[in-house]
Tab-separated table of N, CA and C in Angstrom:
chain	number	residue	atom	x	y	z
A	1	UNK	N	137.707	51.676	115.222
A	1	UNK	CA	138.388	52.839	115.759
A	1	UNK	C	139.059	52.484	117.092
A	2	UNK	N	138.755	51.929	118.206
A	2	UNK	CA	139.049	51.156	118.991
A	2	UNK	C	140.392	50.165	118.873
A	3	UNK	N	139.914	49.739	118.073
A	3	UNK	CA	141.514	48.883	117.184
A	3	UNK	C	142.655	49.707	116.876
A	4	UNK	N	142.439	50.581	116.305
A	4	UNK	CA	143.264	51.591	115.395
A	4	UNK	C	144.040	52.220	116.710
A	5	UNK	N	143.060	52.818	117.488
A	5	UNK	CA	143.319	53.556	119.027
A	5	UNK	C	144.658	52.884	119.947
A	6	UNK	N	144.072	51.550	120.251
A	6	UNK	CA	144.825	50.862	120.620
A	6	UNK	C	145.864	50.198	120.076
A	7	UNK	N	146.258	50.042	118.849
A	7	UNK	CA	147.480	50.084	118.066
A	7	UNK	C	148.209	51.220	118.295
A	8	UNK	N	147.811	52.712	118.183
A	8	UNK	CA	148.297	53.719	118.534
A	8	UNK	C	149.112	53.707	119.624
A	9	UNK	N	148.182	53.085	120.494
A	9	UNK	CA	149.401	53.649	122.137
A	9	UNK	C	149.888	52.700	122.483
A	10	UNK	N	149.846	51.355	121.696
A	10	UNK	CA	151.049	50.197	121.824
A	10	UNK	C	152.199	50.776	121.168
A	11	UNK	N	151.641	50.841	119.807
A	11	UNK	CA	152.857	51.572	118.681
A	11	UNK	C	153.757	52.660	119.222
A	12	UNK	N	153.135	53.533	120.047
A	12	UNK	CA	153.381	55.081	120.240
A	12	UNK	C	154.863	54.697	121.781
A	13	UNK	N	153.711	53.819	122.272
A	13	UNK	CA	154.736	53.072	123.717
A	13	UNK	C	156.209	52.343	123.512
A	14	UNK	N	155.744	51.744	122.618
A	14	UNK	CA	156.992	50.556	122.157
A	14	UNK	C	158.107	51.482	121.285
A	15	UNK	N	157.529	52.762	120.569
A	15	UNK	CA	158.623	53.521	120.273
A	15	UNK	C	159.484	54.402	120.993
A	16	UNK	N	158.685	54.488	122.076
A	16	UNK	CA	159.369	55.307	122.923
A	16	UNK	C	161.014	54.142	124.000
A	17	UNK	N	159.519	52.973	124.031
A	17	UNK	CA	160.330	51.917	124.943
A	17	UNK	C	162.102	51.549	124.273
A	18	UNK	N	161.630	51.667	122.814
A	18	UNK	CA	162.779	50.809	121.767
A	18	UNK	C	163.643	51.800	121.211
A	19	UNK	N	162.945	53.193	121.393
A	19	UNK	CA	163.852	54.400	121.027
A	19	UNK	C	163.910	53.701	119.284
A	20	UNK	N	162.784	53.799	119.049
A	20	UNK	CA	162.490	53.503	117.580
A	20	UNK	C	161.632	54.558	116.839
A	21	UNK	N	162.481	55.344	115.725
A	21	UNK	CA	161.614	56.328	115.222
A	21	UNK	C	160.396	56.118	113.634
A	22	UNK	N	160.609	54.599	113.317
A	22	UNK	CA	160.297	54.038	112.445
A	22	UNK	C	158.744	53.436	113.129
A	23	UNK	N	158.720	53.302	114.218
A	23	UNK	CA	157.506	53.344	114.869
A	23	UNK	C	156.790	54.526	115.590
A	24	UNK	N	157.355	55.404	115.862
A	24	UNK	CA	157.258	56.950	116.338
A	24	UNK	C	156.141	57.122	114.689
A	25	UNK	N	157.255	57.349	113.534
A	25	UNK	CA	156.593	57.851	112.461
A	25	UNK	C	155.157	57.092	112.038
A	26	UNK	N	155.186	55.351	112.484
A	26	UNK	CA	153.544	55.433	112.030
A	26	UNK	C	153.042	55.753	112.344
A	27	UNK	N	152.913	55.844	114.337
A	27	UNK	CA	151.709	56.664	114.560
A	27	UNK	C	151.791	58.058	114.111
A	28	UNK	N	152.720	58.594	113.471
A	28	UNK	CA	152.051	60.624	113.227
A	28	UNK	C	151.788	60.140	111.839
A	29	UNK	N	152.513	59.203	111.111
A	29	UNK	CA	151.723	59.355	109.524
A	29	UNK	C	150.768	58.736	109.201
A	30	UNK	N	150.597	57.454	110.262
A	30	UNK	CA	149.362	56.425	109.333
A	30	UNK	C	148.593	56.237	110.598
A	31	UNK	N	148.629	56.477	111.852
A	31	UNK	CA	148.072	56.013	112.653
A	31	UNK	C	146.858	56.997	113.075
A	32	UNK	N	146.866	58.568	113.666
A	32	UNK	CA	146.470	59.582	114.064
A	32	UNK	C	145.894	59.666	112.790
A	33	UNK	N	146.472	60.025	111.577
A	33	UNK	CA	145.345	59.940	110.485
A	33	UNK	C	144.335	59.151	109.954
A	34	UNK	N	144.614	57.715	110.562
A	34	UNK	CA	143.194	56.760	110.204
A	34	UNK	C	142.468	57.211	111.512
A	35	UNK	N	142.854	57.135	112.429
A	35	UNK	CA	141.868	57.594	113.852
A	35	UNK	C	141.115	58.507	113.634
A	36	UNK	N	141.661	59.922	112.994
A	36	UNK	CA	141.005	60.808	112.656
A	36	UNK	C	139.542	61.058	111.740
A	37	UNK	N	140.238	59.769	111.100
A	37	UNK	CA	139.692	59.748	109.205
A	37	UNK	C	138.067	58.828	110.062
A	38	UNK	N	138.211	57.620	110.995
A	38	UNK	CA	137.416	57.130	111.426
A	38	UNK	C	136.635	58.084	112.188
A	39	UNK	N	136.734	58.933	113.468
A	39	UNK	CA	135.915	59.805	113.795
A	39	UNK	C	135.248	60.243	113.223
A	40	UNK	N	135.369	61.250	112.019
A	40	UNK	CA	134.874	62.040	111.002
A	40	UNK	C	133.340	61.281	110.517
A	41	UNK	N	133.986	59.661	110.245
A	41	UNK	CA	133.006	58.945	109.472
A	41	UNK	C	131.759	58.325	110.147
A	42	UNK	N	132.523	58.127	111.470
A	42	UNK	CA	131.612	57.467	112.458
A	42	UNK	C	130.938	58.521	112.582
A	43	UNK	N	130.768	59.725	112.919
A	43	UNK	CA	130.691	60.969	113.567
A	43	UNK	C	129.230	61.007	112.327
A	44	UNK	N	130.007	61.222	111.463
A	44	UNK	CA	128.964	61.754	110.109
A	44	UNK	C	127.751	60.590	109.799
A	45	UNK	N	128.038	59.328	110.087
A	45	UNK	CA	127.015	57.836	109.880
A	45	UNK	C	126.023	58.106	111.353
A	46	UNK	N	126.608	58.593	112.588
A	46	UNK	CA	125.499	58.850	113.613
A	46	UNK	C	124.936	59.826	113.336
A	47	UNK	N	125.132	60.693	112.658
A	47	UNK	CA	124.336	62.216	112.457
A	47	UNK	C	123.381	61.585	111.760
A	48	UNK	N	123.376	60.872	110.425
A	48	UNK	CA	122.613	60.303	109.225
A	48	UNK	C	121.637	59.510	109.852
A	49	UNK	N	121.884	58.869	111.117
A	49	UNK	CA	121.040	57.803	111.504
A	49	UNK	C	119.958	58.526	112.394
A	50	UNK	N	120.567	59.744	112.924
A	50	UNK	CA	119.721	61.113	114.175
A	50	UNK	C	118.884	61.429	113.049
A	51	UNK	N	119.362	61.815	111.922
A	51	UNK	CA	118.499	62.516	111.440
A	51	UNK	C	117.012	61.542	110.910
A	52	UNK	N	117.325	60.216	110.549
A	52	UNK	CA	116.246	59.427	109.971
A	52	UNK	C	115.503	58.860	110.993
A	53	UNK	N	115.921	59.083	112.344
A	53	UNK	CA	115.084	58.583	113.932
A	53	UNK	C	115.387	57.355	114.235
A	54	UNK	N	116.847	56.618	113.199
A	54	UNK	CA	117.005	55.340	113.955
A	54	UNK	C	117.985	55.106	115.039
A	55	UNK	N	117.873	56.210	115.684
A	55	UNK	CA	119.239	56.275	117.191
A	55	UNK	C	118.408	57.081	118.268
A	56	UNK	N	119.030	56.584	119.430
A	56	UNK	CA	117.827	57.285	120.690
A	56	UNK	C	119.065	58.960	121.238
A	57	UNK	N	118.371	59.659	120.515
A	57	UNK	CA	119.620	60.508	120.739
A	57	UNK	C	120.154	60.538	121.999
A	58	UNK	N	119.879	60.443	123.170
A	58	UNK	CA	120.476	60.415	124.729
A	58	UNK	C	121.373	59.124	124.812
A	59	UNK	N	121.325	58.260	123.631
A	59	UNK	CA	122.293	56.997	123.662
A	59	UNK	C	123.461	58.025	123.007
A	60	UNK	N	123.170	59.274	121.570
A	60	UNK	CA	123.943	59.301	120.626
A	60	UNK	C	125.086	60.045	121.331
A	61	UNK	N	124.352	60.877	122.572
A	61	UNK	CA	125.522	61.541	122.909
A	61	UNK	C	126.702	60.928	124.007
A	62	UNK	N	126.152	59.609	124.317
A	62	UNK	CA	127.275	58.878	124.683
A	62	UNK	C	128.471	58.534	123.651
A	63	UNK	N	127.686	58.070	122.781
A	63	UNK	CA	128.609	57.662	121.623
A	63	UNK	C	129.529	58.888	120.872
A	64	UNK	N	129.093	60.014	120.749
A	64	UNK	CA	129.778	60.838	120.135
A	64	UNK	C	130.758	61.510	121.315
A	65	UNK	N	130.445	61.047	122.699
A	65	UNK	CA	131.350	61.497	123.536
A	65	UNK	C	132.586	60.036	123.491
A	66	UNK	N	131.881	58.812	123.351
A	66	UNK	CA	133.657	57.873	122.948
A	66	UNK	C	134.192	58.180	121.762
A	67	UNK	N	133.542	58.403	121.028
A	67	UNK	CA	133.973	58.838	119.467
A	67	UNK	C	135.517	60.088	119.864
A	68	UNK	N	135.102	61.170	120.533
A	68	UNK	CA	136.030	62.266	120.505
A	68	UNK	C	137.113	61.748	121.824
A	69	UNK	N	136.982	60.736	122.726
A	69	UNK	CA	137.595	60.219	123.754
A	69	UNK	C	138.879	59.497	122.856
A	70	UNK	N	137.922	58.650	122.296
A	70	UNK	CA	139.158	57.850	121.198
A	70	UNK	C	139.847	58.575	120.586
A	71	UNK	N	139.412	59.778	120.054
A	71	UNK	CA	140.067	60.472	118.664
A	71	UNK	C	141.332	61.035	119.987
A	72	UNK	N	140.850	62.078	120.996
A	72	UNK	CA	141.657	62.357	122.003
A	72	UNK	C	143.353	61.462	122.510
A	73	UNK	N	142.859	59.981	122.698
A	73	UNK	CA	143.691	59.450	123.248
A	73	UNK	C	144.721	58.907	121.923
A	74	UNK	N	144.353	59.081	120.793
A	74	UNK	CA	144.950	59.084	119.048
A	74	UNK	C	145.667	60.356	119.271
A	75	UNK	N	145.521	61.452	119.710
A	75	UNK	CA	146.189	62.510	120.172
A	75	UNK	C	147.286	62.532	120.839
A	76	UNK	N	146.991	61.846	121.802
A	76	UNK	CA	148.433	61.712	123.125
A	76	UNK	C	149.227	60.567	122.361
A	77	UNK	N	148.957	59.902	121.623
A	77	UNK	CA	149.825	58.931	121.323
A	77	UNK	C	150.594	59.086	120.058
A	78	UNK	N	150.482	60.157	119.116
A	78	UNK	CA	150.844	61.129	118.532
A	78	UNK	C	151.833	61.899	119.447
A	79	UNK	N	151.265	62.498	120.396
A	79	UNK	CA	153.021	63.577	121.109
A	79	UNK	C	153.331	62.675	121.748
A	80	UNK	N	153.218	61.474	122.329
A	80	UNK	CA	154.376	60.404	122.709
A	80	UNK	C	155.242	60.084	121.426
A	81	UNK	N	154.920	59.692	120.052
A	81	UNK	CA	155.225	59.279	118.998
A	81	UNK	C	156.574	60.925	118.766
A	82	UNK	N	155.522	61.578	119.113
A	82	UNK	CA	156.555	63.162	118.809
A	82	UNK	C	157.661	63.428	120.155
A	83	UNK	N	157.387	62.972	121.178
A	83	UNK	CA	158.444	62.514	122.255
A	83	UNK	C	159.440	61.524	121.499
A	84	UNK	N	159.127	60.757	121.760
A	84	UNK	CA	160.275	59.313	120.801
A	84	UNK	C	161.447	60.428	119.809
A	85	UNK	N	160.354	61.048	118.976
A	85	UNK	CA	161.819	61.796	117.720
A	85	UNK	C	162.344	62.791	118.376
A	86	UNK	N	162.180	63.686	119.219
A	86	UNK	CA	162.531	64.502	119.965
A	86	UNK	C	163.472	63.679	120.779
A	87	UNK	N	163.564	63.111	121.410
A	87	UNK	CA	164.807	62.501	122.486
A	87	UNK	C	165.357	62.062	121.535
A	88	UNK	N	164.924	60.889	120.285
A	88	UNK	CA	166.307	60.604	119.217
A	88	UNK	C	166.860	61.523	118.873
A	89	UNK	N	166.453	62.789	118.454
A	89	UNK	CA	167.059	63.732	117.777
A	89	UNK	C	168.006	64.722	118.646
A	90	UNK	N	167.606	64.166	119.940
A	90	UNK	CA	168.587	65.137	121.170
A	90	UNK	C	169.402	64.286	120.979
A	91	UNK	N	169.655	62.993	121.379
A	91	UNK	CA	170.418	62.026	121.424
A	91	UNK	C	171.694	61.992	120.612
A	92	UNK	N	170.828	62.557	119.152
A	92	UNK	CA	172.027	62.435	118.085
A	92	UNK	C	173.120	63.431	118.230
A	93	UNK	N	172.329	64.677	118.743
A	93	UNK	CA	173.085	65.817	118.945
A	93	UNK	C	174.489	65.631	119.699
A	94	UNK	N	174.065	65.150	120.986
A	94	UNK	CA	174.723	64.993	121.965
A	94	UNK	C	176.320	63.996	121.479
C-alpha cells in the first residue's frame, strides 16, 4: 500500500508537471482504486488477527491510523490528478 501510495503522488505530480491527462487518469482509475481496495483488506486481515489475540491492540491502532493516512494521501493525489484535467480542459477552452 505504501508502494501503490507513493506511485500515486509521483504519478499524480508528474501529471500535473507534464500537463499529462493520460497520467492524471491512472491515478483516478487504477491508482485511488487499488489504494482503496488495499485499505479495506489490510483493514479487514488486522481485525481477523484482533479478533484471534495475535496483535497487541495499542500497536493495532497505530496501524489502522497509517492504514487511513495512506488511504488519505491516495485522496489528495486523486484531486491533484483531478487538478491536471481541470486546467487541460480550461486550457482547451481558451
Amino acid at each position: 500500500m505504501y508502494e501503490t501510495t507513493n506511485l500515486a503522488i509521483d504519478t499524480s505530480m508528474r501529471s500535473i508537471e507534464e500537463e499529462n491527462s493520460a497520467l492524471a487518469w491512472q491515478v483516478i482509475r487504477e491508482l485511488e482504486k487499488k489504494i482503496d481496495s488495499q485499505e479495506r483488506m489490510y483493514r479487514k486481515k488486522h481485525i481477523d488477527r484482533l479478533n484471534k489475540g495475535e496483535c497487541d491492540p495499542e500497536k493495532g491502532v497505530n496501524f489502522i491510523t497509517l492504514l487511513s493516512n495512506l488511504e488519505r494521501i491516495g485522496d489528495h493525489s486523486n484531486n491533484i490528478a483531478g487538478y491536471t484535467l481541470d486546467i487541460l480542459a480550461l486550457n482547451k477552452k481558451s
